[in-house]
């Protein structure tokens, strides 16, 4: 991508040959590959060996997972917090795998809605819990930097399956524990 990035620098009116920009194409290439490294990972590989038979059937919550992603419409960052909850059905997911699953989908070009759904669907399909809930609260640079709408607005998206969808008490318990106003 290095040649293409150099060409973009020219097209925005810069001189790619000046000192400060000399290594920029190489850096952008590297950072863009990192920020999209989720394409080269898959959930089976990630969760391999991390599903454990455990007799625990209460809600498990991993709260305040940092999310950094790129919006697919502008290639600008959006970032915030992700909260994941699920109710195991005889099997739990290694706790450290949940933030890694969030990262895997966040490190792709995304819209916040799809990112939220993909995390919930993957946990649902791979672990077959009694229910799963994912909430993401994020700020989008394409709104903040381009002066669109309210600069402080936060987009909140959620995806719920099973008990979280069917049972209002379960859903409320989750939302209280992650401090999302109902
Ligand atoms: Zn955008």
Short mmCIF file of N, CA and C and ligand atoms in Angstrom, two decimals:
data_model
loop_
_atom_site.label_atom_id
_atom_site.label_comp_id
_atom_site.label_asym_id
_atom_site.label_seq_id
_atom_site.Cartn_x
_atom_site.Cartn_y
_atom_site.Cartn_z
N UNK A 1 0.82 -1.22 0.00
CA UNK A 1 0.00 0.00 0.00
C UNK A 1 0.85 1.26 0.00
N UNK A 2 2.18 1.08 0.15
CA UNK A 2 3.03 2.26 0.37
C UNK A 2 2.95 3.27 -0.77
N UNK A 3 2.95 2.77 -2.02
CA UNK A 3 2.86 3.68 -3.16
C UNK A 3 1.53 4.43 -3.16
N UNK A 4 0.47 3.70 -2.85
CA UNK A 4 -0.86 4.32 -2.84
C UNK A 4 -0.95 5.41 -1.77
N UNK A 5 -0.36 5.15 -0.62
CA UNK A 5 -0.42 6.15 0.46
C UNK A 5 0.40 7.38 0.08
N UNK A 6 1.53 7.15 -0.58
CA UNK A 6 2.34 8.27 -1.07
C UNK A 6 1.52 9.11 -2.06
N UNK A 7 0.78 8.42 -2.91
CA UNK A 7 -0.04 9.11 -3.89
C UNK A 7 -1.17 9.91 -3.22
N UNK A 8 -1.75 9.35 -2.16
CA UNK A 8 -2.78 10.09 -1.42
C UNK A 8 -2.18 11.37 -0.83
N UNK A 9 -0.97 11.28 -0.30
CA UNK A 9 -0.32 12.46 0.28
C UNK A 9 -0.18 13.56 -0.78
N UNK A 10 0.22 13.17 -1.99
CA UNK A 10 0.33 14.16 -3.08
C UNK A 10 -1.03 14.77 -3.39
N UNK A 11 -2.04 13.89 -3.45
CA UNK A 11 -3.35 14.37 -3.86
C UNK A 11 -4.01 15.29 -2.85
N UNK A 12 -3.62 15.23 -1.56
CA UNK A 12 -4.18 16.19 -0.61
C UNK A 12 -3.33 17.46 -0.55
N UNK A 13 -2.33 17.54 -1.43
CA UNK A 13 -1.56 18.78 -1.53
C UNK A 13 -0.26 18.78 -0.75
N UNK A 14 0.16 17.62 -0.31
CA UNK A 14 1.39 17.53 0.46
C UNK A 14 2.57 17.14 -0.44
N UNK A 15 3.74 17.27 0.11
CA UNK A 15 4.95 16.85 -0.58
C UNK A 15 5.48 15.60 0.12
N UNK A 16 5.21 14.43 -0.44
CA UNK A 16 5.60 13.18 0.25
C UNK A 16 7.11 13.05 0.41
N UNK A 17 7.85 13.90 -0.29
CA UNK A 17 9.32 13.80 -0.22
C UNK A 17 9.89 14.63 0.92
N UNK A 18 9.05 15.44 1.57
CA UNK A 18 9.64 16.26 2.65
C UNK A 18 9.94 15.39 3.87
N UNK A 19 10.87 15.91 4.66
CA UNK A 19 11.44 15.14 5.77
C UNK A 19 10.42 14.41 6.64
N UNK A 20 9.45 15.18 7.14
CA UNK A 20 8.49 14.61 8.10
C UNK A 20 7.61 13.52 7.51
N UNK A 21 7.47 13.51 6.19
CA UNK A 21 6.55 12.56 5.55
C UNK A 21 7.26 11.38 4.90
N UNK A 22 8.58 11.43 4.94
CA UNK A 22 9.35 10.43 4.21
C UNK A 22 8.97 9.00 4.58
N UNK A 23 8.82 8.75 5.87
CA UNK A 23 8.50 7.39 6.31
C UNK A 23 7.02 7.18 6.62
N UNK A 24 6.23 8.22 6.36
CA UNK A 24 4.80 8.12 6.69
C UNK A 24 4.09 7.00 5.94
N UNK A 25 4.29 6.86 4.62
CA UNK A 25 3.59 5.77 3.93
C UNK A 25 3.88 4.41 4.54
N UNK A 26 5.13 4.18 4.93
CA UNK A 26 5.48 2.91 5.55
C UNK A 26 4.75 2.73 6.89
N UNK A 27 4.70 3.82 7.68
CA UNK A 27 4.03 3.76 8.99
C UNK A 27 2.53 3.54 8.84
N UNK A 28 1.92 4.26 7.88
CA UNK A 28 0.47 4.13 7.69
C UNK A 28 0.14 2.72 7.21
N UNK A 29 0.96 2.21 6.32
CA UNK A 29 0.79 0.84 5.85
C UNK A 29 0.77 -0.13 7.03
N UNK A 30 1.75 0.02 7.90
CA UNK A 30 1.87 -0.88 9.04
C UNK A 30 0.69 -0.71 9.99
N UNK A 31 0.32 0.54 10.27
CA UNK A 31 -0.76 0.75 11.24
C UNK A 31 -2.10 0.29 10.67
N UNK A 32 -2.31 0.52 9.37
CA UNK A 32 -3.57 0.08 8.77
C UNK A 32 -3.68 -1.45 8.77
N UNK A 33 -2.57 -2.12 8.54
CA UNK A 33 -2.59 -3.59 8.59
C UNK A 33 -2.89 -4.09 10.00
N UNK A 34 -2.35 -3.38 11.00
CA UNK A 34 -2.64 -3.75 12.39
C UNK A 34 -4.12 -3.51 12.71
N UNK A 35 -4.62 -2.33 12.32
CA UNK A 35 -6.00 -1.97 12.66
C UNK A 35 -7.03 -2.83 11.93
N UNK A 36 -6.58 -3.57 10.92
CA UNK A 36 -7.49 -4.47 10.21
C UNK A 36 -7.05 -5.92 10.36
N UNK A 37 -6.23 -6.20 11.37
CA UNK A 37 -5.69 -7.55 11.54
C UNK A 37 -6.78 -8.57 11.90
N UNK A 38 -7.96 -8.07 12.30
CA UNK A 38 -9.07 -8.97 12.62
C UNK A 38 -9.54 -9.80 11.44
N UNK A 39 -9.27 -9.34 10.20
CA UNK A 39 -9.66 -10.12 9.02
C UNK A 39 -8.88 -11.43 8.94
N UNK A 40 -7.69 -11.42 9.54
CA UNK A 40 -6.84 -12.61 9.44
C UNK A 40 -6.96 -13.50 10.67
N UNK A 41 -8.04 -13.30 11.43
CA UNK A 41 -8.32 -14.16 12.58
C UNK A 41 -9.74 -14.70 12.44
N UNK A 42 -9.99 -15.86 13.06
CA UNK A 42 -11.37 -16.35 13.07
C UNK A 42 -11.73 -16.87 14.46
N UNK A 43 -13.04 -16.88 14.75
CA UNK A 43 -13.49 -17.20 16.10
C UNK A 43 -13.12 -18.61 16.55
N UNK A 44 -13.11 -19.58 15.62
CA UNK A 44 -12.79 -20.96 16.02
C UNK A 44 -11.37 -21.06 16.55
N UNK A 45 -10.47 -20.40 15.82
CA UNK A 45 -9.07 -20.39 16.23
C UNK A 45 -8.93 -19.68 17.58
N UNK A 46 -9.63 -18.56 17.71
CA UNK A 46 -9.52 -17.74 18.91
C UNK A 46 -10.07 -18.47 20.15
N UNK A 47 -11.19 -19.18 19.96
CA UNK A 47 -11.83 -19.82 21.12
C UNK A 47 -11.36 -21.25 21.33
N UNK A 48 -10.52 -21.72 20.43
CA UNK A 48 -10.03 -23.09 20.50
C UNK A 48 -9.39 -23.37 21.87
N UNK A 49 -9.94 -24.36 22.58
CA UNK A 49 -9.38 -24.73 23.88
C UNK A 49 -9.77 -23.80 25.00
N UNK A 50 -10.66 -22.85 24.75
CA UNK A 50 -11.01 -21.87 25.79
C UNK A 50 -12.46 -21.98 26.23
N UNK A 51 -13.12 -23.10 25.89
CA UNK A 51 -14.47 -23.34 26.37
C UNK A 51 -14.39 -24.46 27.40
N UNK A 52 -14.86 -24.18 28.62
CA UNK A 52 -14.66 -25.12 29.71
C UNK A 52 -16.00 -25.58 30.29
N UNK A 53 -16.11 -26.89 30.55
CA UNK A 53 -17.30 -27.41 31.22
C UNK A 53 -17.26 -27.01 32.69
N UNK A 54 -18.16 -26.16 33.09
CA UNK A 54 -18.22 -25.68 34.47
C UNK A 54 -19.68 -25.58 34.87
N UNK A 55 -20.00 -26.10 36.08
CA UNK A 55 -21.38 -26.02 36.56
C UNK A 55 -21.63 -24.64 37.18
N UNK A 56 -21.75 -23.66 36.35
CA UNK A 56 -22.03 -22.29 36.81
C UNK A 56 -23.11 -21.76 35.90
N UNK A 57 -24.25 -21.37 36.48
CA UNK A 57 -25.32 -20.93 35.57
C UNK A 57 -25.83 -19.54 35.88
N UNK A 58 -24.98 -18.76 36.56
CA UNK A 58 -25.33 -17.35 36.79
C UNK A 58 -24.73 -16.49 35.69
N UNK A 59 -25.18 -15.24 35.66
CA UNK A 59 -24.73 -14.32 34.64
C UNK A 59 -23.23 -14.02 34.77
N UNK A 60 -22.54 -14.06 33.66
CA UNK A 60 -21.12 -13.66 33.62
C UNK A 60 -21.06 -12.34 32.85
N UNK A 61 -20.38 -11.35 33.41
CA UNK A 61 -20.29 -10.06 32.73
C UNK A 61 -18.84 -9.63 32.62
N UNK A 62 -18.43 -9.22 31.45
CA UNK A 62 -17.14 -8.55 31.28
C UNK A 62 -17.48 -7.14 30.82
N UNK A 63 -17.17 -6.18 31.67
CA UNK A 63 -17.62 -4.82 31.47
C UNK A 63 -16.46 -3.92 31.06
N UNK A 64 -16.78 -2.82 30.38
CA UNK A 64 -15.79 -1.78 30.08
C UNK A 64 -14.60 -2.27 29.26
N UNK A 65 -14.88 -3.13 28.28
CA UNK A 65 -13.82 -3.55 27.36
C UNK A 65 -13.59 -2.39 26.38
N UNK A 66 -12.35 -1.97 26.27
CA UNK A 66 -12.04 -0.88 25.34
C UNK A 66 -12.25 -1.33 23.90
N UNK A 67 -12.90 -0.49 23.14
CA UNK A 67 -13.12 -0.81 21.71
C UNK A 67 -12.50 0.29 20.86
N UNK A 68 -11.68 -0.11 19.91
CA UNK A 68 -11.17 0.83 18.91
C UNK A 68 -11.42 0.20 17.55
N UNK A 69 -12.17 0.91 16.71
CA UNK A 69 -12.46 0.36 15.39
C UNK A 69 -12.40 1.47 14.36
N UNK A 70 -12.58 1.08 13.09
CA UNK A 70 -12.60 2.06 11.99
C UNK A 70 -13.95 1.98 11.31
N UNK A 71 -14.59 3.14 11.15
CA UNK A 71 -15.89 3.12 10.47
C UNK A 71 -15.66 2.87 8.98
N UNK A 72 -16.51 2.02 8.43
CA UNK A 72 -16.30 1.61 7.04
C UNK A 72 -16.72 2.69 6.06
N UNK A 73 -17.40 3.73 6.53
CA UNK A 73 -17.84 4.78 5.61
C UNK A 73 -16.79 5.85 5.40
N UNK A 74 -15.98 6.11 6.42
CA UNK A 74 -15.00 7.20 6.32
C UNK A 74 -13.57 6.75 6.64
N UNK A 75 -13.41 5.51 7.04
CA UNK A 75 -12.11 5.01 7.53
C UNK A 75 -11.58 5.87 8.66
N UNK A 76 -12.49 6.39 9.48
CA UNK A 76 -12.09 7.16 10.66
C UNK A 76 -12.39 6.32 11.90
N UNK A 77 -11.66 6.55 12.99
CA UNK A 77 -11.85 5.72 14.18
C UNK A 77 -13.19 5.97 14.87
N UNK A 78 -13.73 4.92 15.43
CA UNK A 78 -14.72 5.09 16.49
C UNK A 78 -14.25 4.26 17.67
N UNK A 79 -14.57 4.75 18.88
CA UNK A 79 -13.97 4.12 20.06
C UNK A 79 -14.90 4.29 21.25
N UNK A 80 -14.78 3.39 22.19
CA UNK A 80 -15.64 3.45 23.37
C UNK A 80 -15.51 2.20 24.20
N UNK A 81 -16.65 1.81 24.80
CA UNK A 81 -16.65 0.68 25.72
C UNK A 81 -17.63 -0.37 25.24
N UNK A 82 -17.24 -1.62 25.46
CA UNK A 82 -18.13 -2.74 25.14
C UNK A 82 -18.40 -3.52 26.42
N UNK A 83 -19.64 -3.90 26.62
CA UNK A 83 -20.02 -4.71 27.78
C UNK A 83 -20.62 -6.01 27.26
N UNK A 84 -20.12 -7.11 27.77
CA UNK A 84 -20.60 -8.42 27.31
C UNK A 84 -21.12 -9.20 28.51
N UNK A 85 -22.31 -9.76 28.37
CA UNK A 85 -22.84 -10.62 29.41
C UNK A 85 -23.39 -11.89 28.78
N UNK A 86 -23.28 -13.01 29.50
CA UNK A 86 -23.93 -14.22 29.03
C UNK A 86 -24.26 -15.11 30.22
N UNK A 87 -25.19 -16.01 30.00
CA UNK A 87 -25.56 -16.98 31.04
C UNK A 87 -25.17 -18.36 30.52
N UNK A 88 -24.16 -18.98 31.14
CA UNK A 88 -23.65 -20.25 30.62
C UNK A 88 -24.70 -21.36 30.69
N UNK A 89 -24.51 -22.32 29.83
CA UNK A 89 -25.38 -23.49 29.82
C UNK A 89 -24.50 -24.72 29.94
N UNK A 90 -23.72 -24.79 31.03
CA UNK A 90 -22.82 -25.92 31.25
C UNK A 90 -21.41 -25.69 30.77
N UNK A 91 -21.21 -24.58 30.04
CA UNK A 91 -19.88 -24.31 29.50
C UNK A 91 -19.57 -22.82 29.61
N UNK A 92 -18.38 -22.50 30.09
CA UNK A 92 -17.99 -21.09 30.15
C UNK A 92 -16.86 -20.81 29.16
N UNK A 93 -16.75 -19.54 28.81
CA UNK A 93 -15.69 -19.09 27.90
C UNK A 93 -14.57 -18.51 28.75
N UNK A 94 -13.34 -18.89 28.48
CA UNK A 94 -12.21 -18.28 29.20
C UNK A 94 -12.36 -16.77 29.18
N UNK A 95 -12.30 -16.15 30.36
CA UNK A 95 -12.64 -14.72 30.46
C UNK A 95 -11.78 -13.83 29.58
N UNK A 96 -10.51 -14.18 29.44
CA UNK A 96 -9.63 -13.33 28.65
C UNK A 96 -9.96 -13.38 27.16
N UNK A 97 -10.74 -14.41 26.76
CA UNK A 97 -11.06 -14.54 25.34
C UNK A 97 -12.12 -13.54 24.90
N UNK A 98 -12.90 -13.05 25.86
CA UNK A 98 -13.99 -12.16 25.46
C UNK A 98 -13.46 -10.82 24.93
N UNK A 99 -12.55 -10.15 25.64
CA UNK A 99 -11.96 -8.94 25.04
C UNK A 99 -11.24 -9.22 23.71
N UNK A 100 -10.67 -10.40 23.60
CA UNK A 100 -9.96 -10.72 22.34
C UNK A 100 -10.94 -10.91 21.19
N UNK A 101 -12.11 -11.45 21.51
CA UNK A 101 -13.16 -11.59 20.50
C UNK A 101 -13.65 -10.21 20.05
N UNK A 102 -13.80 -9.31 21.02
CA UNK A 102 -14.20 -7.93 20.70
C UNK A 102 -13.15 -7.30 19.78
N UNK A 103 -11.88 -7.45 20.14
CA UNK A 103 -10.79 -6.91 19.31
C UNK A 103 -10.81 -7.48 17.90
N UNK A 104 -11.04 -8.79 17.81
CA UNK A 104 -11.00 -9.44 16.50
C UNK A 104 -12.00 -8.79 15.53
N UNK A 105 -13.22 -8.53 16.02
CA UNK A 105 -14.22 -7.90 15.15
C UNK A 105 -14.01 -6.40 15.02
N UNK A 106 -13.45 -5.77 16.07
CA UNK A 106 -13.22 -4.32 16.02
C UNK A 106 -12.10 -3.98 15.04
N UNK A 107 -11.14 -4.91 14.89
CA UNK A 107 -10.01 -4.64 13.99
C UNK A 107 -10.36 -5.05 12.56
N UNK A 108 -11.49 -4.56 12.13
CA UNK A 108 -11.96 -4.69 10.74
C UNK A 108 -12.68 -3.39 10.43
N UNK A 109 -13.01 -3.15 9.18
CA UNK A 109 -13.84 -1.98 8.88
C UNK A 109 -15.25 -2.31 9.35
N UNK A 110 -15.85 -1.41 10.12
CA UNK A 110 -17.09 -1.76 10.79
C UNK A 110 -18.12 -0.65 10.75
N UNK A 111 -19.35 -1.03 11.02
CA UNK A 111 -20.34 -0.11 11.55
C UNK A 111 -20.62 -0.64 12.96
N UNK A 112 -20.93 0.26 13.88
CA UNK A 112 -21.07 -0.13 15.28
C UNK A 112 -22.16 -1.19 15.47
N UNK A 113 -23.22 -1.08 14.70
CA UNK A 113 -24.34 -2.01 14.83
C UNK A 113 -23.90 -3.44 14.51
N UNK A 114 -23.15 -3.58 13.41
CA UNK A 114 -22.73 -4.92 13.01
C UNK A 114 -21.69 -5.49 13.97
N UNK A 115 -20.78 -4.63 14.43
CA UNK A 115 -19.78 -5.07 15.40
C UNK A 115 -20.47 -5.66 16.63
N UNK A 116 -21.49 -4.97 17.12
CA UNK A 116 -22.24 -5.42 18.30
C UNK A 116 -22.87 -6.79 18.05
N UNK A 117 -23.53 -6.91 16.91
CA UNK A 117 -24.23 -8.16 16.58
C UNK A 117 -23.26 -9.31 16.38
N UNK A 118 -22.14 -9.05 15.72
CA UNK A 118 -21.18 -10.13 15.45
C UNK A 118 -20.62 -10.73 16.74
N UNK A 119 -20.35 -9.88 17.72
CA UNK A 119 -19.82 -10.37 19.00
C UNK A 119 -20.86 -11.27 19.66
N UNK A 120 -22.11 -10.78 19.72
CA UNK A 120 -23.18 -11.54 20.37
C UNK A 120 -23.46 -12.85 19.63
N UNK A 121 -23.54 -12.79 18.31
CA UNK A 121 -23.83 -14.00 17.51
C UNK A 121 -22.74 -15.05 17.68
N UNK A 122 -21.49 -14.61 17.72
CA UNK A 122 -20.39 -15.57 17.84
C UNK A 122 -20.46 -16.30 19.17
N UNK A 123 -20.69 -15.56 20.25
CA UNK A 123 -20.80 -16.21 21.57
C UNK A 123 -22.00 -17.15 21.58
N UNK A 124 -23.09 -16.72 20.96
CA UNK A 124 -24.29 -17.54 20.90
C UNK A 124 -24.04 -18.85 20.14
N UNK A 125 -23.38 -18.74 18.99
CA UNK A 125 -23.16 -19.92 18.15
C UNK A 125 -22.09 -20.85 18.69
N UNK A 126 -21.04 -20.28 19.28
CA UNK A 126 -19.91 -21.12 19.68
C UNK A 126 -20.08 -21.71 21.07
N UNK A 127 -20.84 -21.02 21.93
CA UNK A 127 -20.93 -21.50 23.31
C UNK A 127 -22.33 -21.97 23.70
N UNK A 128 -23.32 -21.66 22.87
CA UNK A 128 -24.71 -22.02 23.15
C UNK A 128 -25.13 -21.70 24.58
N UNK A 129 -24.97 -20.44 24.99
CA UNK A 129 -25.37 -20.08 26.35
C UNK A 129 -26.89 -19.97 26.44
N UNK A 130 -27.40 -19.77 27.66
CA UNK A 130 -28.84 -19.55 27.82
C UNK A 130 -29.23 -18.16 27.36
N UNK A 131 -28.26 -17.29 27.25
CA UNK A 131 -28.53 -15.97 26.73
C UNK A 131 -27.24 -15.19 26.60
N UNK A 132 -27.23 -14.19 25.73
CA UNK A 132 -26.06 -13.34 25.59
C UNK A 132 -26.51 -11.91 25.29
N UNK A 133 -25.77 -10.95 25.86
CA UNK A 133 -26.07 -9.54 25.64
C UNK A 133 -24.77 -8.79 25.39
N UNK A 134 -24.80 -7.91 24.40
CA UNK A 134 -23.64 -7.07 24.11
C UNK A 134 -24.13 -5.63 23.95
N UNK A 135 -23.48 -4.71 24.66
CA UNK A 135 -23.79 -3.28 24.50
C UNK A 135 -22.48 -2.56 24.18
N UNK A 136 -22.53 -1.70 23.18
CA UNK A 136 -21.36 -0.86 22.88
C UNK A 136 -21.78 0.60 22.95
N UNK A 137 -20.97 1.39 23.66
CA UNK A 137 -21.15 2.84 23.72
C UNK A 137 -19.93 3.44 23.04
N UNK A 138 -20.12 4.23 21.98
CA UNK A 138 -18.94 4.70 21.25
C UNK A 138 -19.12 6.11 20.70
N UNK A 139 -17.99 6.77 20.54
CA UNK A 139 -17.94 8.06 19.87
C UNK A 139 -17.26 7.88 18.53
N UNK A 140 -17.79 8.56 17.53
CA UNK A 140 -17.31 8.37 16.16
C UNK A 140 -16.57 9.62 15.68
N UNK A 141 -15.31 9.42 15.28
CA UNK A 141 -14.55 10.57 14.79
C UNK A 141 -15.16 11.16 13.53
N UNK A 142 -15.87 10.34 12.75
CA UNK A 142 -16.47 10.92 11.54
C UNK A 142 -17.57 11.91 11.91
N UNK A 143 -18.12 11.80 13.13
CA UNK A 143 -19.07 12.80 13.60
C UNK A 143 -18.36 13.93 14.33
N UNK A 144 -17.44 13.56 15.22
CA UNK A 144 -16.77 14.56 16.05
C UNK A 144 -15.92 15.51 15.21
N UNK A 145 -15.05 14.94 14.35
CA UNK A 145 -14.07 15.76 13.62
C UNK A 145 -14.68 16.53 12.47
N UNK A 146 -15.74 15.97 11.88
CA UNK A 146 -16.34 16.64 10.73
C UNK A 146 -17.45 17.61 11.17
N UNK A 147 -17.62 17.75 12.48
CA UNK A 147 -18.58 18.72 12.99
C UNK A 147 -20.02 18.36 12.68
N UNK A 148 -20.29 17.05 12.57
CA UNK A 148 -21.64 16.61 12.30
C UNK A 148 -22.37 16.43 13.63
N UNK A 149 -23.54 16.99 13.76
CA UNK A 149 -24.38 16.77 14.95
C UNK A 149 -23.67 17.21 16.22
N UNK A 150 -24.13 16.69 17.33
CA UNK A 150 -23.59 17.03 18.63
C UNK A 150 -22.24 16.35 18.84
N UNK A 151 -21.23 17.14 19.16
CA UNK A 151 -19.88 16.60 19.25
C UNK A 151 -19.69 15.62 20.40
N UNK A 152 -20.55 15.73 21.40
CA UNK A 152 -20.38 14.85 22.56
C UNK A 152 -21.30 13.65 22.53
N UNK A 153 -22.03 13.49 21.45
CA UNK A 153 -23.02 12.41 21.44
C UNK A 153 -22.33 11.05 21.42
N UNK A 154 -22.97 10.13 22.11
CA UNK A 154 -22.45 8.77 22.19
C UNK A 154 -23.49 7.85 21.56
N UNK A 155 -23.04 7.00 20.65
CA UNK A 155 -23.96 6.03 20.05
C UNK A 155 -23.97 4.76 20.89
N UNK A 156 -25.15 4.31 21.24
CA UNK A 156 -25.29 3.09 22.04
C UNK A 156 -26.01 2.04 21.19
N UNK A 157 -25.40 0.87 21.08
CA UNK A 157 -26.03 -0.21 20.33
C UNK A 157 -26.07 -1.46 21.22
N UNK A 158 -27.05 -2.30 20.98
CA UNK A 158 -27.12 -3.52 21.78
C UNK A 158 -27.61 -4.69 20.93
N UNK A 159 -27.19 -5.88 21.32
CA UNK A 159 -27.67 -7.10 20.69
C UNK A 159 -27.95 -8.10 21.81
N UNK A 160 -29.14 -8.66 21.84
CA UNK A 160 -29.52 -9.58 22.92
C UNK A 160 -30.11 -10.85 22.32
N UNK A 161 -29.73 -11.96 22.91
CA UNK A 161 -30.28 -13.26 22.51
C UNK A 161 -30.73 -14.02 23.75
N UNK A 162 -31.61 -14.97 23.55
CA UNK A 162 -32.03 -15.90 24.61
C UNK A 162 -32.65 -15.16 25.78
N UNK A 163 -32.21 -15.52 27.00
CA UNK A 163 -32.81 -15.00 28.23
C UNK A 163 -32.79 -13.48 28.29
N UNK A 164 -31.77 -12.85 27.70
CA UNK A 164 -31.69 -11.39 27.75
C UNK A 164 -32.76 -10.74 26.88
N UNK A 165 -33.15 -11.47 25.86
CA UNK A 165 -34.17 -10.95 24.96
C UNK A 165 -35.57 -11.24 25.53
N UNK A 166 -35.72 -12.46 26.08
CA UNK A 166 -37.05 -12.92 26.49
C UNK A 166 -37.45 -12.46 27.88
N UNK A 167 -36.49 -12.19 28.75
CA UNK A 167 -36.80 -11.94 30.15
C UNK A 167 -36.35 -10.54 30.56
N UNK A 168 -37.32 -9.71 30.87
CA UNK A 168 -37.01 -8.31 31.16
C UNK A 168 -36.16 -8.16 32.42
N UNK A 169 -36.39 -9.05 33.42
CA UNK A 169 -35.59 -8.98 34.65
C UNK A 169 -34.12 -9.26 34.37
N UNK A 170 -33.89 -10.27 33.55
CA UNK A 170 -32.51 -10.62 33.18
C UNK A 170 -31.84 -9.45 32.45
N UNK A 171 -32.59 -8.89 31.53
CA UNK A 171 -32.05 -7.76 30.75
C UNK A 171 -31.75 -6.58 31.69
N UNK A 172 -32.68 -6.30 32.60
CA UNK A 172 -32.48 -5.17 33.52
C UNK A 172 -31.31 -5.41 34.46
N UNK A 173 -31.16 -6.65 34.92
CA UNK A 173 -30.04 -6.97 35.79
C UNK A 173 -28.72 -6.67 35.07
N UNK A 174 -28.64 -7.09 33.81
CA UNK A 174 -27.44 -6.83 33.01
C UNK A 174 -27.22 -5.32 32.86
N UNK A 175 -28.25 -4.61 32.46
CA UNK A 175 -28.10 -3.17 32.20
C UNK A 175 -27.73 -2.42 33.48
N UNK A 176 -28.28 -2.87 34.63
CA UNK A 176 -27.88 -2.25 35.90
C UNK A 176 -26.42 -2.51 36.20
N UNK A 177 -25.97 -3.73 35.97
CA UNK A 177 -24.59 -4.08 36.30
C UNK A 177 -23.59 -3.37 35.39
N UNK A 178 -24.00 -3.04 34.18
CA UNK A 178 -23.07 -2.30 33.30
C UNK A 178 -23.39 -0.80 33.32
N UNK A 179 -24.36 -0.42 34.16
CA UNK A 179 -24.70 1.00 34.40
C UNK A 179 -25.23 1.70 33.16
N UNK A 180 -26.00 1.00 32.36
CA UNK A 180 -26.65 1.64 31.22
C UNK A 180 -28.06 2.04 31.68
N UNK A 181 -28.43 3.31 31.55
CA UNK A 181 -29.80 3.68 31.94
C UNK A 181 -30.81 2.94 31.08
N UNK A 182 -31.87 2.43 31.72
CA UNK A 182 -32.88 1.67 30.97
C UNK A 182 -33.85 2.61 30.24
ZN1 LIG B 1 -18.10 7.22 9.57
#
